[in-house]
Short mmCIF file of C-alpha atoms in Angstrom, two decimals:
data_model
loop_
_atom_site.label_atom_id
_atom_site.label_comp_id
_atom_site.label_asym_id
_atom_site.label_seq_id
_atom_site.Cartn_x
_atom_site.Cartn_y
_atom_site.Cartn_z
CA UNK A 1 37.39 166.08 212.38
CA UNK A 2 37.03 163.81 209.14
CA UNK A 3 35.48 160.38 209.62
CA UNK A 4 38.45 158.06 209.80
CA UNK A 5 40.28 160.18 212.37
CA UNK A 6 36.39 159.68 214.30
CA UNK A 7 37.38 155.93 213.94
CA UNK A 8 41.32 156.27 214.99
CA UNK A 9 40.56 158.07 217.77
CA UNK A 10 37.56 155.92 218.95
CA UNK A 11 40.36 153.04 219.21
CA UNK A 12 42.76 155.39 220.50
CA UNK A 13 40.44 156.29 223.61
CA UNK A 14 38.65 153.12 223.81
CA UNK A 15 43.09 151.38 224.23
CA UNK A 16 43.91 154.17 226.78
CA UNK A 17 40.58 153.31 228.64
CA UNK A 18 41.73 149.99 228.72
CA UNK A 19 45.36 150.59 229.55
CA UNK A 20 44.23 152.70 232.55
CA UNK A 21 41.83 149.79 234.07
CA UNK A 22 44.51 147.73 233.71
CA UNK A 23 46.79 149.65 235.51
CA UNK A 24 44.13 150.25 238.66
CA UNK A 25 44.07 146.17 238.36
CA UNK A 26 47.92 145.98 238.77
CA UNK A 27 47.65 149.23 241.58
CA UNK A 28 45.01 146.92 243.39
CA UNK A 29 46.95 143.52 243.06
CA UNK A 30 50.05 145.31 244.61
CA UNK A 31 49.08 148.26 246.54
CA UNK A 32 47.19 148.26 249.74
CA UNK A 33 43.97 149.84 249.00
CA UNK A 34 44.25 151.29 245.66
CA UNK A 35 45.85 154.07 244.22
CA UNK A 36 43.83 157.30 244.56
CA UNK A 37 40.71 154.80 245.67
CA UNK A 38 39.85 153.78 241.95
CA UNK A 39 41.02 157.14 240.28
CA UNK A 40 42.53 155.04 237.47
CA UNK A 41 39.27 153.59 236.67
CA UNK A 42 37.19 156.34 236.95
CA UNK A 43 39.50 157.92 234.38
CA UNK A 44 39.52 154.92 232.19
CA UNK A 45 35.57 154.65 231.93
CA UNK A 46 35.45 158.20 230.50
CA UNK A 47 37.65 157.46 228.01
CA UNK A 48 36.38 153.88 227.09
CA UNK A 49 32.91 155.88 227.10
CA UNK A 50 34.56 158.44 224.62
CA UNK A 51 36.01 155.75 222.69
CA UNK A 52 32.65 153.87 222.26
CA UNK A 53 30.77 157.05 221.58
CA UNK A 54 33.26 157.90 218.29
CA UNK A 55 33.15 153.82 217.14
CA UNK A 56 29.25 153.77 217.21
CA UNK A 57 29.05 157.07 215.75
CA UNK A 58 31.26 156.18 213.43
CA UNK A 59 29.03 153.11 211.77
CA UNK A 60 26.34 155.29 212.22
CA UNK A 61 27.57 157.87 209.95
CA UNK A 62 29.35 155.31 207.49
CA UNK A 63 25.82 153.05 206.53
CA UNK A 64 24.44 156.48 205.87
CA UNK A 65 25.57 159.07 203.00
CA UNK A 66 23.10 161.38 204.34
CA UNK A 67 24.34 161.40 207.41
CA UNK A 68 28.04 161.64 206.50
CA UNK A 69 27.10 164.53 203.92
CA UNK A 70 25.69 166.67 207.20
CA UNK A 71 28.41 165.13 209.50
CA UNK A 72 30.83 166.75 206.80
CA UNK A 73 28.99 170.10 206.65
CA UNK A 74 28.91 169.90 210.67
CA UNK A 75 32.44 170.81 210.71
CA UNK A 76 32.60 173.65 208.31
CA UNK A 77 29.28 175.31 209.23
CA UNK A 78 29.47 179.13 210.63
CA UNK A 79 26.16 178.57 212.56
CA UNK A 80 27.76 175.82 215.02
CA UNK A 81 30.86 177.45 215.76
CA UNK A 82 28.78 180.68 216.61
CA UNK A 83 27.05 177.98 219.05
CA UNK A 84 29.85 176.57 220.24
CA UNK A 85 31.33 179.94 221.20
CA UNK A 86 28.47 181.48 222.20
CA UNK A 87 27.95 178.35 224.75
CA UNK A 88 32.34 178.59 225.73
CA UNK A 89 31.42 182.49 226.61
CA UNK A 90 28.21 181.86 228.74
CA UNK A 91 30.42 178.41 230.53
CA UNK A 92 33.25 180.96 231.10
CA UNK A 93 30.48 184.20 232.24
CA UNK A 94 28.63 181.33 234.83
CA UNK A 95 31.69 179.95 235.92
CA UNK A 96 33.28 183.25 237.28
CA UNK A 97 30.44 183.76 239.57
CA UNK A 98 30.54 179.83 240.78
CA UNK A 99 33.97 179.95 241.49
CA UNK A 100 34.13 183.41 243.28
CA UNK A 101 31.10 182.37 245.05
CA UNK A 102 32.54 179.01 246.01
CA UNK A 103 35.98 180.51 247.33
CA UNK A 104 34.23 183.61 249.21
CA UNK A 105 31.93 180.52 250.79
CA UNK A 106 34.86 178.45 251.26
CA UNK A 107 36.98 181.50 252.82
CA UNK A 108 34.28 182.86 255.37
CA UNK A 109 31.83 180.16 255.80
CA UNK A 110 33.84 176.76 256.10
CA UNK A 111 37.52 178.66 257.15
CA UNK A 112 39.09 176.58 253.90
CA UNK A 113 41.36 178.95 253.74
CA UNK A 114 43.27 177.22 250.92
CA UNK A 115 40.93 175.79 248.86
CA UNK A 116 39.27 179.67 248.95
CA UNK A 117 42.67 181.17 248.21
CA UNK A 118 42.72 179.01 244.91
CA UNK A 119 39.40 179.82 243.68
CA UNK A 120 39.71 183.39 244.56
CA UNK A 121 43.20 183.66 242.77
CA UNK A 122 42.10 181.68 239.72
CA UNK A 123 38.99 184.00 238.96
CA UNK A 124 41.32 186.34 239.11
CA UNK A 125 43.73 185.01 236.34
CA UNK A 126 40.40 183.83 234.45
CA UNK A 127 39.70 187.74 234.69
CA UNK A 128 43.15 188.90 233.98
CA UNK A 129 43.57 186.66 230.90
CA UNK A 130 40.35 187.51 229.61
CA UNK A 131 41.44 191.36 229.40
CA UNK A 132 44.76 190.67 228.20
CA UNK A 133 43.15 188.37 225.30
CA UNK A 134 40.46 191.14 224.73
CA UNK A 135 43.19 193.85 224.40
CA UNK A 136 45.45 191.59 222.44
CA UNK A 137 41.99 190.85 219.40
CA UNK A 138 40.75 194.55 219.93
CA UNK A 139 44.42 195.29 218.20
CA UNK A 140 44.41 192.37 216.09
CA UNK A 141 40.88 192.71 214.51
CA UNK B 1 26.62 200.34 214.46
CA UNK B 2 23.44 201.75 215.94
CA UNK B 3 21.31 198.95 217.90
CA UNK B 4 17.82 198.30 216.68
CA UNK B 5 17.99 197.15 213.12
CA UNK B 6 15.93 194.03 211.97
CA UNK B 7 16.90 191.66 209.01
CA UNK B 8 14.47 189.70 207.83
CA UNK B 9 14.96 187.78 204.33
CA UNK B 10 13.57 185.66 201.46
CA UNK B 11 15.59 182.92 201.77
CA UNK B 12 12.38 180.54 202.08
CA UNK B 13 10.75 182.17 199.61
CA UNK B 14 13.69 181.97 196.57
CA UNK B 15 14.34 178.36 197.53
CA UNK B 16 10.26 177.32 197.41
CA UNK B 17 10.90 178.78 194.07
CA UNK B 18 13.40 176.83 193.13
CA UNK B 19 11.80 173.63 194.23
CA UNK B 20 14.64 172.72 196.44
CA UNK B 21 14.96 171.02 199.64
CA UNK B 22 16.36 172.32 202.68
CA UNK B 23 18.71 169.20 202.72
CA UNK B 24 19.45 170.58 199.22
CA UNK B 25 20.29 173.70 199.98
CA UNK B 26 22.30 172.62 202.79
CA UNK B 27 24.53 170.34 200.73
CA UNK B 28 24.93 173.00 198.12
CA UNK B 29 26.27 175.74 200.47
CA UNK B 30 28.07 173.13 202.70
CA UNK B 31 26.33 173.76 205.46
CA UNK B 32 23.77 171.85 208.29
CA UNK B 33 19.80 171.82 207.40
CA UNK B 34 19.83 173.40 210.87
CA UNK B 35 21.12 176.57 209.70
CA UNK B 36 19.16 176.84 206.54
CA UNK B 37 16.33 176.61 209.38
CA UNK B 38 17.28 178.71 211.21
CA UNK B 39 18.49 181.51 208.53
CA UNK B 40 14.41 180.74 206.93
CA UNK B 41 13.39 181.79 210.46
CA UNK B 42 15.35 184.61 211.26
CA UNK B 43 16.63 182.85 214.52
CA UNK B 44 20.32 183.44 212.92
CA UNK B 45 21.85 185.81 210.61
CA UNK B 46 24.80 184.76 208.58
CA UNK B 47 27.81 186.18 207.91
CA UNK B 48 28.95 188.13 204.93
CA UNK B 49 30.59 184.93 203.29
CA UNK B 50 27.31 182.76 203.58
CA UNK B 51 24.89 185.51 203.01
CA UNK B 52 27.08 186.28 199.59
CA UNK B 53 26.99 182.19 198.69
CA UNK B 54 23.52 182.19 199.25
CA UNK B 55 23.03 184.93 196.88
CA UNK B 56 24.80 183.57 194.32
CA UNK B 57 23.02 180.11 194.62
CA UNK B 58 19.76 181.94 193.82
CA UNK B 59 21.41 184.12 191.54
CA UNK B 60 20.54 187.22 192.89
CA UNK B 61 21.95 189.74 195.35
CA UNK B 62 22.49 190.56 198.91
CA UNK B 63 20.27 193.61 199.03
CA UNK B 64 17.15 191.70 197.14
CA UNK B 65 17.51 188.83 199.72
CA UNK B 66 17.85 190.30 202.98
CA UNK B 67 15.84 193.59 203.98
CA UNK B 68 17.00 195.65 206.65
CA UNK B 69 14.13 197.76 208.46
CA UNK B 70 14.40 199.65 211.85
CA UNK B 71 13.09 198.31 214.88
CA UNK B 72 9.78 200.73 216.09
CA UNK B 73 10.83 202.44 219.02
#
């Protein structure tokens, strides 16, 4: 992402953020006992958060060429996207196991027969969709 | 590929001779000091397209840079 896209989407966060705690004002004000009890503004303090993070790293980068030089690089360099996907396949590997383990516990230890049935059936898909991609790049590549 | 094949490389070495920087070197192949850091240690090995850049910073080749040995079994 270049810099000034950094900057229009710090204001674009940091305006939803603000839109959404607004809104959980107006659900308060006219609802009895908010809406989802303060899901709006739970919501909005990620994204003001988010939109705070990308200003201030944003003057950061801009009082310093050096900075802006490596933030630059950051986004064209072969080692980080390795990371990145390297850290997307071990989320995705560790996450298989939580979930299955979760549903199985949910299924047989607390009788949540639902909330098991939708972790069970999306490791599944996870699974499935993995070996479809997989077969899909093994022909591609 | 068989497993068991080490790459080491002289990446440190050809930019000490060189007098450059690893900030240097980093801004002239467009990538992060990190990964000239990490390439010097052997922690990461880079693809064809930066190992071939890298060559032709320190105007030399592939081979001469990077050594491949087998791992002792």
């Amino acid at each position: 992402m270049k810099l000034k896209q950094q900057k229009k989407f710090g204001i674009f966060y940091l305006c939803i953020g603000l839109v959404l705690f607004a809104a959980q004002f107006v659900y308060d004000a006219k609802v009895d006992h908010s809406f989802g009890e303060g899901l709006l503004s739970g919501i909005s303090a990620c994204f003001i958060v988010m939109g705070f993070v990308r200003l201030l790293r944003y003057k950061r980068i801009q009082k310093n060429p050096d900075a802006a030089s490596e933030y630059e690089a950051a986004y064209t360099d072969e080692r980080l996207a390795y990371v990145a996907n390297k850290a997307r396949a071990m989320t995705f590997y560790i996450f298989i196991f939580v979930q299955l383990i979760g549903g199985l516990i949910a299924l047989y230890v607390f009788r949540e027969k639902l909330l098991g049935m939708v972790l069970c059936y999306l490791t599944s898909l996870q699974c499935l969709t993995y070996v479809v991609l997989y077969r899909i790049y093994g022909k591609k590549y | 590929l068989r497993g068991g094949i080490i790459v080491t490389n002289r990446i440190e070495e050809k930019r000490k001779e060189r007098a450059m920087t690893q900030q240097q070197m980093a801004a002239a192949l467009g990538v992060s000091r990190q990964t000239i850091i990490s390439l010097e240690s052997g922690k990461y090995n880079p693809s064809l397209i930066l190992a071939h850049a890298i060559a032709q910073l320190f105007e030399t080749n592939i081979e001469d840079l990077f050594i491949f040995g087998e791992e002792a079994k």
